[in-house]
Amino acid sequence: MKLTAKTLTPLCLLITVSIIVSTAISYKSVKEIVFDLSSDQLAAHAASVSTRINDRLDGIMEEAKKLTQYKDVQKATKYKGIRPKATKLFAEYASKNRLYEQIALADLDGNVISSNIEDAVGSQSIGGKSFFDAAMQGETGISAEGKSPFSDHPVFSIAVPVMMNKAITGVLFLSVDIKALGDLYIKTVAIGSTGSAYLTTAKGMMLSHASPDLVLSFDISSQDWGRRMVKEKKGDIRYDWDGRGKAVSYAAVPRTGWLLAAGIDVDELIAPARAMRNLVGIIGAATILILGAGVFFILKFMVIRPVNVVRDNLKEIARGEGDLTRRKDILSKDQIGQLSVC
């Protein structure tokens, strides 16, 4: 093996290994930093949206209580002749707020006696349900989530007592369209180009998602990562979904215990780190080529050429043709130059 190859090969290998190791370490460090920063941002998204939803739910409760203050609503619990007025009020109120699928009034047995949905009157009953029972005790009741019999959308109801002369005479309830709630607060969340948010019940059933087929059909508690989310209620997690890595932060909606999750594809998150890694790799390759070329020319003109001169001189001497009094034209004063004058 020639001197050039003996010198360049280990040198290039050493530089290559050093660049690969340093690039790998840098990539891992930058990736973790990106994950930490993204976790903070995703957590902020999750907390912000869950707070907005919670505030809206508080507002709906106040609106329900406000409706019970209307005299026509109070009288409608006792007098059939007043109920058309209550129905008209409910219809006007619901038409102005797309979150309300149904606004209705139930008697003391839970039978619906007035509603913005005509088919509900006389056929719908909420008697015996926990949220109705809570309202009958003078409290605000919140129902479990379920599929609406009128729209097939996921809904839940808020019930409050209607009182006349300090006595409970009926129950007013609002059925909130969770699909509309999701359209307003969940689907509007934009995180990068692949990020989105979704909403589940406290136990993990999907309530709002970018893929409508998952609503009320997919339970995240069927997955290891989902069980962890349901248990912890707040935190960060990474999992695979449809073959793509996801980085997700989640938080609970205090009023209902729903889980609000905000996530983004891992590939999008670490794209800058990968770009940096690729750039370092390109710079490293260019560095190897430049250093290799530089070392090659240095060896050729400062080492190999003078050594070749000495070698040729020694060959002439060995053949008996050399002039021992002649000095080769080597101008360097290093060890090779000193060798040529020996």
Coordinates of N, CA and C in Angstrom, one line a residue, residues 16-132:
T16 N -14.5 10.6 9.5 CA -15.8 10.2 9.2 C -16.5 9.7 10.4
V17 N -15.8 8.9 11.2 CA -16.4 8.4 12.5 C -16.7 9.5 13.4
S18 N -15.8 10.5 13.5 CA -16.0 11.6 14.4 C -17.3 12.4 14.0
I19 N -17.4 12.6 12.7 CA -18.6 13.4 12.2 C -19.9 12.6 12.4
I20 N -19.8 11.3 12.2 CA -21.1 10.5 12.4 C -21.5 10.5 13.9
V21 N -20.5 10.3 14.8 CA -20.8 10.3 16.2 C -21.3 11.7 16.7
S22 N -20.6 12.7 16.3 CA -21.0 14.1 16.7 C -22.4 14.4 16.1
T23 N -22.7 14.0 14.9 CA -24.0 14.3 14.3 C -25.1 13.6 15.0
A24 N -24.8 12.3 15.3 CA -25.8 11.5 16.0 C -26.1 12.1 17.4
I25 N -25.1 12.5 18.1 CA -25.3 13.1 19.4 C -26.0 14.4 19.3
S26 N -25.6 15.2 18.4 CA -26.3 16.5 18.2 C -27.8 16.3 17.8
Y27 N -28.0 15.4 16.9 CA -29.4 15.1 16.4 C -30.3 14.7 17.6
K28 N -29.8 13.8 18.4 CA -30.5 13.3 19.5 C -30.8 14.4 20.5
S29 N -29.8 15.3 20.8 CA -30.0 16.4 21.7 C -31.0 17.4 21.2
V30 N -30.9 17.7 19.9 CA -31.8 18.7 19.3 C -33.2 18.1 19.3
K31 N -33.3 16.8 19.0 CA -34.6 16.2 18.9 C -35.3 16.3 20.3
E32 N -34.6 16.0 21.3 CA -35.2 16.1 22.7 C -35.6 17.5 23.0
I33 N -34.7 18.5 22.6 CA -35.1 19.9 22.9 C -36.4 20.2 22.1
V34 N -36.5 19.8 20.9 CA -37.7 20.0 20.1 C -38.9 19.4 20.8
F35 N -38.8 18.2 21.2 CA -39.9 17.5 21.9 C -40.3 18.3 23.2
D36 N -39.3 18.8 23.9 CA -39.6 19.5 25.2 C -40.4 20.8 24.8
L37 N -39.9 21.5 23.8 CA -40.5 22.8 23.4 C -41.9 22.5 22.9
S38 N -42.1 21.5 22.1 CA -43.4 21.2 21.5 C -44.3 20.7 22.6
S39 N -43.8 20.0 23.6 CA -44.7 19.6 24.7 C -45.3 20.8 25.4
D40 N -44.5 21.8 25.6 CA -44.9 23.0 26.2 C -46.0 23.7 25.4
Q41 N -45.8 23.8 24.1 CA -46.7 24.4 23.2 C -48.0 23.6 23.1
L42 N -47.9 22.3 23.0 CA -49.1 21.5 22.9 C -49.9 21.5 24.2
A43 N -49.2 21.5 25.3 CA -49.8 21.6 26.6 C -50.6 22.9 26.7
A44 N -50.0 24.0 26.2 CA -50.7 25.3 26.2 C -52.0 25.3 25.4
H45 N -51.9 24.6 24.2 CA -53.1 24.5 23.4 C -54.2 23.7 24.1
A46 N -53.8 22.5 24.7 CA -54.7 21.7 25.4 C -55.4 22.4 26.5
A47 N -54.6 23.1 27.3 CA -55.1 23.9 28.5 C -56.0 25.0 28.0
S48 N -55.6 25.7 27.0 CA -56.4 26.8 26.5 C -57.8 26.4 26.0
V49 N -57.8 25.3 25.2 CA -59.1 24.9 24.6 C -60.0 24.3 25.7
S50 N -59.4 23.5 26.6 CA -60.2 22.9 27.7 C -60.8 24.0 28.6
T51 N -60.0 25.1 28.8 CA -60.5 26.2 29.6 C -61.7 26.9 28.9
R52 N -61.5 27.1 27.6 CA -62.6 27.7 26.8 C -63.9 26.9 26.8
I53 N -63.7 25.6 26.6 CA -64.9 24.7 26.7 C -65.5 24.8 28.0
N54 N -64.7 24.7 29.1 CA -65.3 24.8 30.4 C -66.0 26.1 30.7
D55 N -65.4 27.2 30.2 CA -66.1 28.5 30.4 C -67.4 28.5 29.6
R56 N -67.4 27.9 28.4 CA -68.7 27.8 27.7 C -69.7 27.0 28.4
L57 N -69.3 25.9 29.0 CA -70.3 25.1 29.7 C -70.8 25.8 30.9
D58 N -70.0 26.6 31.6 CA -70.5 27.4 32.7 C -71.5 28.4 32.2
G59 N -71.2 29.0 31.0 CA -72.1 29.9 30.4 C -73.5 29.3 30.0
I60 N -73.4 28.0 29.5 CA -74.7 27.3 29.2 C -75.5 27.1 30.4
M61 N -74.9 26.8 31.5 CA -75.6 26.6 32.8 C -76.3 27.8 33.2
E62 N -75.6 29.0 33.1 CA -76.2 30.2 33.5 C -77.3 30.6 32.5
E63 N -77.2 30.2 31.2 CA -78.3 30.5 30.3 C -79.5 29.7 30.6
A64 N -79.3 28.4 31.1 CA -80.4 27.6 31.4 C -81.1 28.1 32.6
K65 N -80.3 28.6 33.6 CA -81.0 29.2 34.8 C -81.7 30.5 34.4
K66 N -81.2 31.2 33.5 CA -81.8 32.5 33.0 C -83.2 32.2 32.4
L67 N -83.2 31.1 31.6 CA -84.5 30.7 31.0 C -85.6 30.4 32.0
T68 N -85.2 29.8 33.1 CA -86.2 29.5 34.2 C -86.8 30.7 34.8
Q69 N -86.2 31.9 34.6 CA -86.7 33.1 35.2 C -87.9 33.7 34.4
Y70 N -88.0 33.2 33.1 CA -89.1 33.7 32.3 C -90.5 33.2 32.9
K71 N -91.4 34.1 33.0 CA -92.7 33.8 33.6 C -93.4 32.8 32.8
D72 N -93.3 32.9 31.5 CA -94.0 31.9 30.6 C -93.5 30.5 30.8
V73 N -92.2 30.4 31.1 CA -91.6 29.1 31.4 C -92.1 28.5 32.7
Q74 N -92.1 29.4 33.7 CA -92.6 29.0 35.0 C -94.1 28.5 35.0
K75 N -94.9 29.4 34.3 CA -96.3 29.0 34.2 C -96.6 27.8 33.4
A76 N -95.7 27.6 32.4 CA -95.9 26.4 31.5 C -95.8 25.1 32.2
T77 N -95.2 25.1 33.4 CA -95.1 23.8 34.2 C -96.4 23.5 34.8
K78 N -97.3 24.4 34.9 CA -98.6 24.2 35.5 C -99.8 24.3 34.5
Y79 N -99.7 25.2 33.5 CA -100.8 25.6 32.7 C -100.5 25.2 31.2
K80 N -101.3 24.3 30.7 CA -101.1 23.9 29.3 C -101.3 25.0 28.3
G81 N -102.1 26.0 28.6 CA -102.4 27.1 27.7 C -101.1 28.0 27.5
I82 N -100.2 27.9 28.4 CA -99.0 28.8 28.3 C -97.9 28.1 27.6
R83 N -98.0 26.8 27.5 CA -96.9 26.0 26.9 C -96.5 26.4 25.5
P84 N -97.5 26.8 24.6 CA -97.0 27.2 23.3 C -96.1 28.4 23.3
K85 N -96.3 29.3 24.3 CA -95.5 30.5 24.4 C -94.1 30.0 24.8
A86 N -94.0 29.0 25.7 CA -92.7 28.5 26.1 C -92.0 27.8 25.0
T87 N -92.8 27.1 24.2 CA -92.2 26.4 23.0 C -91.7 27.4 22.0
K88 N -92.4 28.5 21.8 CA -91.9 29.5 20.9 C -90.6 30.2 21.4
L89 N -90.6 30.4 22.7 CA -89.4 31.0 23.3 C -88.2 30.0 23.1
F90 N -88.4 28.8 23.3 CA -87.3 27.8 23.2 C -86.8 27.7 21.8
A91 N -87.8 27.7 20.8 CA -87.4 27.7 19.4 C -86.6 28.9 19.0
E92 N -87.0 30.1 19.4 CA -86.2 31.3 19.1 C -84.8 31.2 19.7
Y93 N -84.8 30.8 20.9 CA -83.5 30.7 21.6 C -82.5 29.7 21.0
A94 N -83.1 28.6 20.6 CA -82.3 27.5 20.0 C -81.8 28.0 18.6
S95 N -82.6 28.7 17.9 CA -82.2 29.1 16.5 C -81.1 30.1 16.5
K96 N -80.9 30.8 17.7 CA -79.8 31.8 17.8 C -78.5 31.2 18.3
N97 N -78.6 29.9 18.7 CA -77.4 29.3 19.3 C -77.3 27.8 18.7
R98 N -76.4 27.6 17.8 CA -76.3 26.2 17.2 C -75.9 25.2 18.2
L99 N -75.4 25.5 19.3 CA -75.0 24.5 20.3 C -76.2 23.8 20.9
Y100 N -77.3 24.4 20.9 CA -78.5 23.9 21.5 C -79.3 23.1 20.5
E101 N -79.3 21.8 20.7 CA -80.1 20.9 19.8 C -81.6 20.9 20.3
Q102 N -81.7 20.9 21.7 CA -83.0 20.9 22.2 C -83.0 21.7 23.5
I103 N -84.1 22.5 23.6 CA -84.4 23.2 24.9 C -85.8 22.7 25.2
A104 N -86.0 22.2 26.4 CA -87.3 21.5 26.7 C -87.6 21.7 28.2
L105 N -88.9 21.5 28.5 CA -89.4 21.6 29.8 C -90.1 20.3 30.2
A106 N -89.7 19.7 31.3 CA -90.3 18.5 31.8 C -91.1 18.7 33.1
D107 N -92.2 17.9 33.2 CA -93.0 18.0 34.4 C -92.3 17.2 35.6
L108 N -93.0 17.2 36.7 CA -92.3 16.5 37.8 C -92.1 15.1 37.7
D109 N -92.7 14.4 36.7 CA -92.5 13.0 36.4 C -91.4 12.8 35.3
G110 N -90.9 13.9 34.8 CA -89.9 13.8 33.8 C -90.4 13.8 32.3
N111 N -91.7 13.9 32.2 CA -92.3 13.9 30.8 C -92.1 15.3 30.2
V112 N -91.7 15.3 28.9 CA -91.5 16.5 28.2 C -92.8 17.1 27.8
I113 N -93.1 18.4 28.3 CA -94.3 19.0 28.0 C -94.2 20.2 27.1
S114 N -92.9 20.7 26.9 CA -92.7 21.8 25.9 C -91.3 21.6 25.4
S115 N -91.1 21.8 24.1 CA -89.8 21.7 23.5 C -89.7 22.4 22.2
N116 N -88.5 22.8 21.8 CA -88.3 23.4 20.4 C -88.4 22.3 19.4
I117 N -88.3 21.0 19.8 CA -88.5 19.9 18.9 C -89.9 19.3 19.2
E118 N -90.8 19.5 18.2 CA -92.2 19.1 18.5 C -92.4 17.7 18.8
D119 N -91.6 16.8 18.1 CA -91.8 15.4 18.3 C -91.5 14.9 19.7
A120 N -90.7 15.7 20.4 CA -90.4 15.3 21.8 C -91.5 15.4 22.8
V121 N -92.4 16.3 22.5 CA -93.5 16.5 23.4 C -94.5 15.3 23.4
G122 N -94.6 14.8 24.6 CA -95.5 13.7 24.8 C -94.9 12.3 24.5
S123 N -93.7 12.3 23.9 CA -93.0 11.0 23.6 C -91.7 10.9 24.3
Q124 N -91.1 11.9 24.8 CA -89.8 11.9 25.5 C -90.0 12.0 27.0
S125 N -89.2 11.3 27.7 CA -89.2 11.4 29.1 C -87.8 11.3 29.7
I126 N -87.5 12.1 30.6 CA -86.1 12.1 31.3 C -86.3 11.6 32.7
G127 N -87.4 11.2 33.1 CA -87.7 10.7 34.5 C -86.8 9.6 34.8
G128 N -86.3 9.6 36.1 CA -85.4 8.5 36.5 C -83.9 8.7 36.2
K129 N -83.6 9.6 35.3 CA -82.2 9.9 34.9 C -81.5 10.8 36.0
S130 N -80.2 10.5 36.1 CA -79.5 11.2 37.2 C -79.5 12.7 37.1
F131 N -79.4 13.2 35.9 CA -79.4 14.7 35.8 C -80.8 15.3 36.1
F132 N -81.9 14.5 35.8 CA -83.2 15.0 36.2 C -83.4 14.9 37.7

